[in-house]
């Protein structure tokens, strides 16, 4: 696999099936002993990475890259980004990241850029047939997400520049409602503007995101949408009030084919070692 940089774009030469990992919402603290609603987020993140590493060793075949879809930290302290970068280095894979509502974008970029395996690029050309477009939905001081006009223009320009490529759109915030009133107020606010852009192009194969701490496999405007479990706490679906779930921490794998087809599977830890405080009413 050959990697070459082109300004804001990174090109990864790859033949055959493209294999991606998505990890999301680790909510790491600066203090390794701190917990989020009873869950040691650093320990659960380490366990997820360790299980992925074991899977790679067993299979004798690795992935091509990792997509980290936001909320890497919880307490707005930069040490959390250090923890993230150091732990993921064990996988020996390039990581592409984007901002979540809990992240601090300036510090995030500054700290993560110091690690050679953590890549700043938001446009990734993978092989001859696919492109990955990483969108920033972060709104300073807010839990909800929004795409700026410049982000929408950038997205449209890249889709127009590579019309022959199949496209994977990546962002932090959800578009579809979760049927949970407390959570749905924190979704992407201008999904209609995103729809206007995407409706002009016929090779957008999926949108993937984090933020909602639960698995979703659905469709929006004819486009598959995939949400992925958090590596820490899980939100229980279909609950109007804040409710945690007992499902284990997880990650998602994607397999992109040269004909534009896509397969995906969610995997989770095999135990309930990291159970949250189910009495919690928010965070």
Tab-separated table of C-alpha atoms in Angstrom:
chain	number	residue	atom	x	y	z
A	1	UNK	CA	0.000	0.000	0.000
A	2	UNK	CA	1.457	3.353	-1.077
A	3	UNK	CA	0.377	6.611	0.539
A	4	UNK	CA	0.957	9.962	-1.134
A	5	UNK	CA	-0.116	13.413	0.035
A	6	UNK	CA	-1.725	16.000	-2.239
A	7	UNK	CA	-2.360	19.201	-0.256
A	8	UNK	CA	-5.545	18.559	1.718
A	9	UNK	CA	-6.056	15.234	-0.049
A	10	UNK	CA	-4.357	11.943	0.703
A	11	UNK	CA	-4.178	9.184	-1.880
A	12	UNK	CA	-3.857	5.570	-0.775
A	13	UNK	CA	-2.995	3.133	-3.536
A	14	UNK	CA	-4.933	-0.055	-2.883
A	15	UNK	CA	-6.184	-2.853	-5.111
A	16	UNK	CA	-9.084	-5.113	-4.318
A	17	UNK	CA	-11.342	-4.804	-1.293
A	18	UNK	CA	-10.817	-1.724	0.888
A	19	UNK	CA	-11.116	-2.517	4.596
A	20	UNK	CA	-11.975	0.243	7.057
A	21	UNK	CA	-12.421	0.443	10.811
A	22	UNK	CA	-14.620	2.996	12.544
A	23	UNK	CA	-14.113	3.832	16.203
A	24	UNK	CA	-16.123	6.568	17.825
A	25	UNK	CA	-16.944	8.487	20.982
A	26	UNK	CA	-14.287	7.218	23.411
A	27	UNK	CA	-14.752	10.271	25.700
A	28	UNK	CA	-11.278	10.022	27.211
A	29	UNK	CA	-10.239	12.005	30.278
A	30	UNK	CA	-6.925	13.653	31.062
A	31	UNK	CA	-6.825	11.690	34.323
A	32	UNK	CA	-6.626	7.977	33.416
A	33	UNK	CA	-8.603	7.064	36.535
A	34	UNK	CA	-11.648	9.217	35.794
A	35	UNK	CA	-14.890	7.523	34.793
A	36	UNK	CA	-17.911	8.521	32.737
A	37	UNK	CA	-21.136	7.406	34.421
A	38	UNK	CA	-19.323	4.495	36.007
A	39	UNK	CA	-17.305	3.444	32.945
A	40	UNK	CA	-13.530	3.674	32.871
A	41	UNK	CA	-13.393	5.107	29.359
A	42	UNK	CA	-9.635	4.703	29.004
A	43	UNK	CA	-9.777	1.033	29.997
A	44	UNK	CA	-12.731	0.286	27.706
A	45	UNK	CA	-10.990	2.038	24.814
A	46	UNK	CA	-7.809	0.063	25.423
A	47	UNK	CA	-9.822	-3.161	25.441
A	48	UNK	CA	-11.507	-2.321	22.131
A	49	UNK	CA	-8.140	-1.595	20.523
A	50	UNK	CA	-6.693	-4.780	22.003
A	51	UNK	CA	-9.549	-6.889	20.627
A	52	UNK	CA	-9.128	-5.334	17.186
A	53	UNK	CA	-5.407	-6.091	17.326
A	54	UNK	CA	-6.096	-9.714	18.278
A	55	UNK	CA	-8.548	-10.025	15.386
A	56	UNK	CA	-5.933	-8.691	12.960
A	57	UNK	CA	-3.362	-11.180	14.235
A	58	UNK	CA	-5.798	-14.122	13.996
A	59	UNK	CA	-6.891	-13.209	10.487
A	60	UNK	CA	-3.374	-12.546	9.284
A	61	UNK	CA	-4.699	-9.532	7.395
A	62	UNK	CA	-5.039	-5.956	8.566
A	63	UNK	CA	-7.238	-2.992	7.698
A	64	UNK	CA	-6.321	-0.112	5.421
A	65	UNK	CA	-7.240	2.750	7.723
A	66	UNK	CA	-9.236	3.855	10.759
A	67	UNK	CA	-11.945	6.508	10.882
A	68	UNK	CA	-12.279	8.156	14.305
A	69	UNK	CA	-15.600	9.982	14.252
A	70	UNK	CA	-15.388	12.432	17.115
A	71	UNK	CA	-15.825	12.973	20.833
A	72	UNK	CA	-12.354	11.640	21.459
A	73	UNK	CA	-12.243	13.446	24.811
A	74	UNK	CA	-14.721	14.267	27.555
A	75	UNK	CA	-13.196	16.936	29.808
A	76	UNK	CA	-11.749	19.350	27.210
A	77	UNK	CA	-8.224	18.620	28.429
A	78	UNK	CA	-5.580	17.931	25.782
A	79	UNK	CA	-4.096	14.940	27.609
A	80	UNK	CA	-7.053	12.892	26.375
A	81	UNK	CA	-5.817	13.317	22.809
A	82	UNK	CA	-2.395	12.115	23.907
A	83	UNK	CA	-4.000	8.981	25.364
A	84	UNK	CA	-5.917	8.391	22.130
A	85	UNK	CA	-2.869	8.712	19.886
A	86	UNK	CA	-0.609	6.570	22.050
A	87	UNK	CA	-3.136	3.746	22.412
A	88	UNK	CA	-4.053	3.576	18.720
A	89	UNK	CA	-0.400	3.499	17.670
A	90	UNK	CA	-0.432	-0.220	18.570
A	91	UNK	CA	-2.569	-0.958	15.492
A	92	UNK	CA	0.028	0.459	13.103
A	93	UNK	CA	-2.676	1.937	10.868
A	94	UNK	CA	-3.296	5.465	9.589
A	95	UNK	CA	-6.077	7.192	11.486
A	96	UNK	CA	-8.273	9.935	10.059
A	97	UNK	CA	-10.302	11.968	12.541
A	98	UNK	CA	-13.001	14.576	12.765
A	99	UNK	CA	-14.451	16.761	15.480
A	100	UNK	CA	-17.351	15.900	17.778
A	101	UNK	CA	-19.271	18.262	20.025
A	102	UNK	CA	-17.104	17.366	23.038
A	103	UNK	CA	-13.865	18.031	21.186
A	104	UNK	CA	-11.692	21.155	21.181
A	105	UNK	CA	-10.805	21.538	17.477
A	106	UNK	CA	-7.717	23.743	17.758
A	107	UNK	CA	-6.077	21.685	20.488
A	108	UNK	CA	-7.232	18.472	18.819
A	109	UNK	CA	-5.419	19.327	15.610
A	110	UNK	CA	-2.325	20.557	17.425
A	111	UNK	CA	-1.887	17.455	19.591
A	112	UNK	CA	-2.866	14.787	17.075
A	113	UNK	CA	-0.676	16.279	14.343
A	114	UNK	CA	2.382	15.411	16.428
A	115	UNK	CA	1.771	11.693	15.812
A	116	UNK	CA	2.800	10.297	12.445
A	117	UNK	CA	0.010	7.704	12.283
A	118	UNK	CA	-2.731	10.287	12.911
A	119	UNK	CA	-3.548	12.065	9.672
A	120	UNK	CA	-5.069	15.553	9.294
A	121	UNK	CA	-6.481	14.988	5.802
A	122	UNK	CA	-10.242	15.214	5.266
A	123	UNK	CA	-10.281	13.977	1.675
A	124	UNK	CA	-8.940	10.473	1.133
A	125	UNK	CA	-8.751	8.779	-2.253
A	126	UNK	CA	-8.532	5.034	-1.694
A	127	UNK	CA	-7.667	2.926	-4.696
A	128	UNK	CA	-9.071	3.794	-8.104
A	129	UNK	CA	-12.748	3.768	-7.210
A	130	UNK	CA	-13.447	5.267	-3.762
A	131	UNK	CA	-13.152	8.567	-1.944
A	132	UNK	CA	-13.792	9.344	1.718
A	133	UNK	CA	-14.974	12.834	2.665
A	134	UNK	CA	-14.679	13.877	6.313
A	135	UNK	CA	-17.078	16.649	7.389
A	136	UNK	CA	-16.837	18.922	10.418
A	137	UNK	CA	-20.239	19.301	12.120
A	138	UNK	CA	-18.804	20.824	15.324
A	139	UNK	CA	-20.532	23.963	16.647
A	140	UNK	CA	-18.603	25.698	19.419
A	141	UNK	CA	-20.357	25.432	22.772
A	142	UNK	CA	-23.262	23.379	21.436
A	143	UNK	CA	-24.205	19.705	21.530
A	144	UNK	CA	-26.013	19.821	18.183
A	145	UNK	CA	-24.223	19.805	14.852
A	146	UNK	CA	-24.270	21.972	11.762
A	147	UNK	CA	-22.461	22.092	8.441
A	148	UNK	CA	-21.161	25.534	7.525
A	149	UNK	CA	-21.584	26.931	4.043
A	150	UNK	CA	-17.872	26.442	3.432
A	151	UNK	CA	-18.130	22.776	4.416
A	152	UNK	CA	-21.079	22.232	2.096
A	153	UNK	CA	-19.274	24.007	-0.746
A	154	UNK	CA	-16.154	21.926	-0.115
A	155	UNK	CA	-18.186	18.713	-0.166
A	156	UNK	CA	-19.885	19.646	-3.424
A	157	UNK	CA	-16.577	20.592	-5.026
A	158	UNK	CA	-14.982	17.235	-4.162
A	159	UNK	CA	-17.971	15.245	-5.361
A	160	UNK	CA	-17.886	17.210	-8.609
A	161	UNK	CA	-14.112	16.860	-8.979
A	162	UNK	CA	-14.230	13.060	-8.723
A	163	UNK	CA	-17.601	12.116	-10.243
A	164	UNK	CA	-16.350	8.649	-11.213
A	165	UNK	CA	-15.506	7.738	-7.609
A	166	UNK	CA	-17.883	6.082	-5.166
A	167	UNK	CA	-18.121	8.280	-2.077
A	168	UNK	CA	-18.281	7.608	1.643
A	169	UNK	CA	-19.404	10.629	3.700
A	170	UNK	CA	-18.180	10.735	7.300
A	171	UNK	CA	-19.335	13.065	10.094
A	172	UNK	CA	-19.975	13.094	13.827
A	173	UNK	CA	-23.632	14.075	14.190
A	174	UNK	CA	-26.642	12.004	13.237
A	175	UNK	CA	-29.113	12.971	10.539
A	176	UNK	CA	-31.978	10.596	11.269
A	177	UNK	CA	-33.966	10.891	14.509
A	178	UNK	CA	-33.317	8.262	17.163
A	179	UNK	CA	-36.835	8.359	18.639
A	180	UNK	CA	-35.256	9.670	21.834
A	181	UNK	CA	-36.382	13.237	22.572
A	182	UNK	CA	-33.413	14.102	24.767
A	183	UNK	CA	-30.932	13.008	22.076
A	184	UNK	CA	-32.717	14.165	18.936
A	185	UNK	CA	-32.352	17.825	19.919
A	186	UNK	CA	-28.588	17.348	19.475
A	187	UNK	CA	-28.628	16.057	15.882
A	188	UNK	CA	-27.478	17.765	12.658
A	189	UNK	CA	-29.528	20.954	12.291
A	190	UNK	CA	-29.215	21.558	8.553
A	191	UNK	CA	-29.686	18.123	7.038
A	192	UNK	CA	-31.794	19.649	4.243
A	193	UNK	CA	-28.786	21.613	3.002
A	194	UNK	CA	-26.734	18.419	3.004
A	195	UNK	CA	-29.486	16.667	1.071
A	196	UNK	CA	-29.436	19.406	-1.585
A	197	UNK	CA	-25.742	18.808	-2.198
A	198	UNK	CA	-25.873	15.021	-2.211
A	199	UNK	CA	-28.938	14.877	-4.476
A	200	UNK	CA	-26.777	16.176	-7.346
A	201	UNK	CA	-24.549	13.098	-7.302
A	202	UNK	CA	-25.387	9.442	-7.825
A	203	UNK	CA	-22.316	7.696	-6.435
A	204	UNK	CA	-22.651	8.514	-2.742
A	205	UNK	CA	-22.714	5.038	-1.247
A	206	UNK	CA	-23.094	5.733	2.487
A	207	UNK	CA	-23.006	8.234	5.340
A	208	UNK	CA	-21.399	7.092	8.574
A	209	UNK	CA	-21.397	8.851	11.931
A	210	UNK	CA	-21.063	8.512	15.685
A	211	UNK	CA	-22.571	10.764	18.398
A	212	UNK	CA	-25.609	8.669	19.343
A	213	UNK	CA	-23.716	5.813	21.053
A	214	UNK	CA	-25.776	3.076	19.391
A	215	UNK	CA	-25.902	0.999	16.238
A	216	UNK	CA	-28.074	2.190	13.378
A	217	UNK	CA	-28.346	0.656	9.903
A	218	UNK	CA	-30.899	2.678	7.962
A	219	UNK	CA	-31.517	4.788	4.847
A	220	UNK	CA	-31.980	8.516	4.322
A	221	UNK	CA	-33.010	9.901	0.928
A	222	UNK	CA	-31.983	6.579	-0.591
A	223	UNK	CA	-28.511	6.670	0.967
A	224	UNK	CA	-27.469	4.045	3.538
A	225	UNK	CA	-26.676	5.532	6.946
A	226	UNK	CA	-24.625	3.747	9.586
A	227	UNK	CA	-24.118	4.748	13.212
A	228	UNK	CA	-21.649	2.915	15.403
A	229	UNK	CA	-21.543	2.012	19.103
A	230	UNK	CA	-19.269	4.001	21.376
A	231	UNK	CA	-16.136	2.537	22.899
A	232	UNK	CA	-17.501	3.674	26.307
A	233	UNK	CA	-21.165	4.156	27.324
A	234	UNK	CA	-24.146	3.176	25.140
A	235	UNK	CA	-27.419	5.109	24.870
A	236	UNK	CA	-30.572	3.002	24.920
A	237	UNK	CA	-32.687	3.588	21.786
A	238	UNK	CA	-36.304	4.798	21.819
A	239	UNK	CA	-36.144	6.521	25.210
A	240	UNK	CA	-37.401	10.097	25.520
A	241	UNK	CA	-35.425	10.590	28.735
A	242	UNK	CA	-31.703	9.955	29.118
A	243	UNK	CA	-31.247	6.183	29.473
A	244	UNK	CA	-28.101	4.073	29.313
A	245	UNK	CA	-27.919	0.628	27.745
A	246	UNK	CA	-26.094	-2.488	28.946
A	247	UNK	CA	-24.785	-3.450	25.509
A	248	UNK	CA	-20.993	-3.836	25.360
A	249	UNK	CA	-18.629	-1.363	23.752
A	250	UNK	CA	-18.022	-1.779	20.022
A	251	UNK	CA	-16.654	-0.706	16.672
A	252	UNK	CA	-17.649	-1.080	13.028
A	253	UNK	CA	-15.906	-2.590	10.017
A	254	UNK	CA	-16.501	-1.628	6.385
A	255	UNK	CA	-15.602	-3.496	3.215
A	256	UNK	CA	-15.662	-1.402	0.037
A	257	UNK	CA	-15.682	-3.164	-3.328
A	258	UNK	CA	-14.506	-1.944	-6.713
A	259	UNK	CA	-18.043	-2.135	-8.136
A	260	UNK	CA	-19.366	0.301	-5.515
A	261	UNK	CA	-20.898	-2.289	-3.241
A	262	UNK	CA	-20.364	-1.992	0.492
A	263	UNK	CA	-20.604	-4.428	3.383
A	264	UNK	CA	-20.444	-3.547	7.059
A	265	UNK	CA	-20.577	-5.301	10.404
A	266	UNK	CA	-20.634	-4.085	14.005
A	267	UNK	CA	-18.525	-5.953	16.520
A	268	UNK	CA	-18.537	-5.636	20.295
A	269	UNK	CA	-16.528	-6.711	23.282
A	270	UNK	CA	-17.392	-10.218	24.433
A	271	UNK	CA	-18.140	-9.276	28.024
A	272	UNK	CA	-20.006	-6.737	30.127
A	273	UNK	CA	-16.907	-5.786	32.073
A	274	UNK	CA	-17.553	-2.080	31.536
A	275	UNK	CA	-21.131	-1.599	32.725
A	276	UNK	CA	-22.369	1.968	33.352
A	277	UNK	CA	-24.369	3.361	36.228
A	278	UNK	CA	-27.865	2.704	34.915
A	279	UNK	CA	-29.348	5.170	37.401
A	280	UNK	CA	-27.583	8.097	35.723
A	281	UNK	CA	-29.890	10.821	34.405
A	282	UNK	CA	-27.414	12.655	32.178
A	283	UNK	CA	-23.839	13.813	31.840
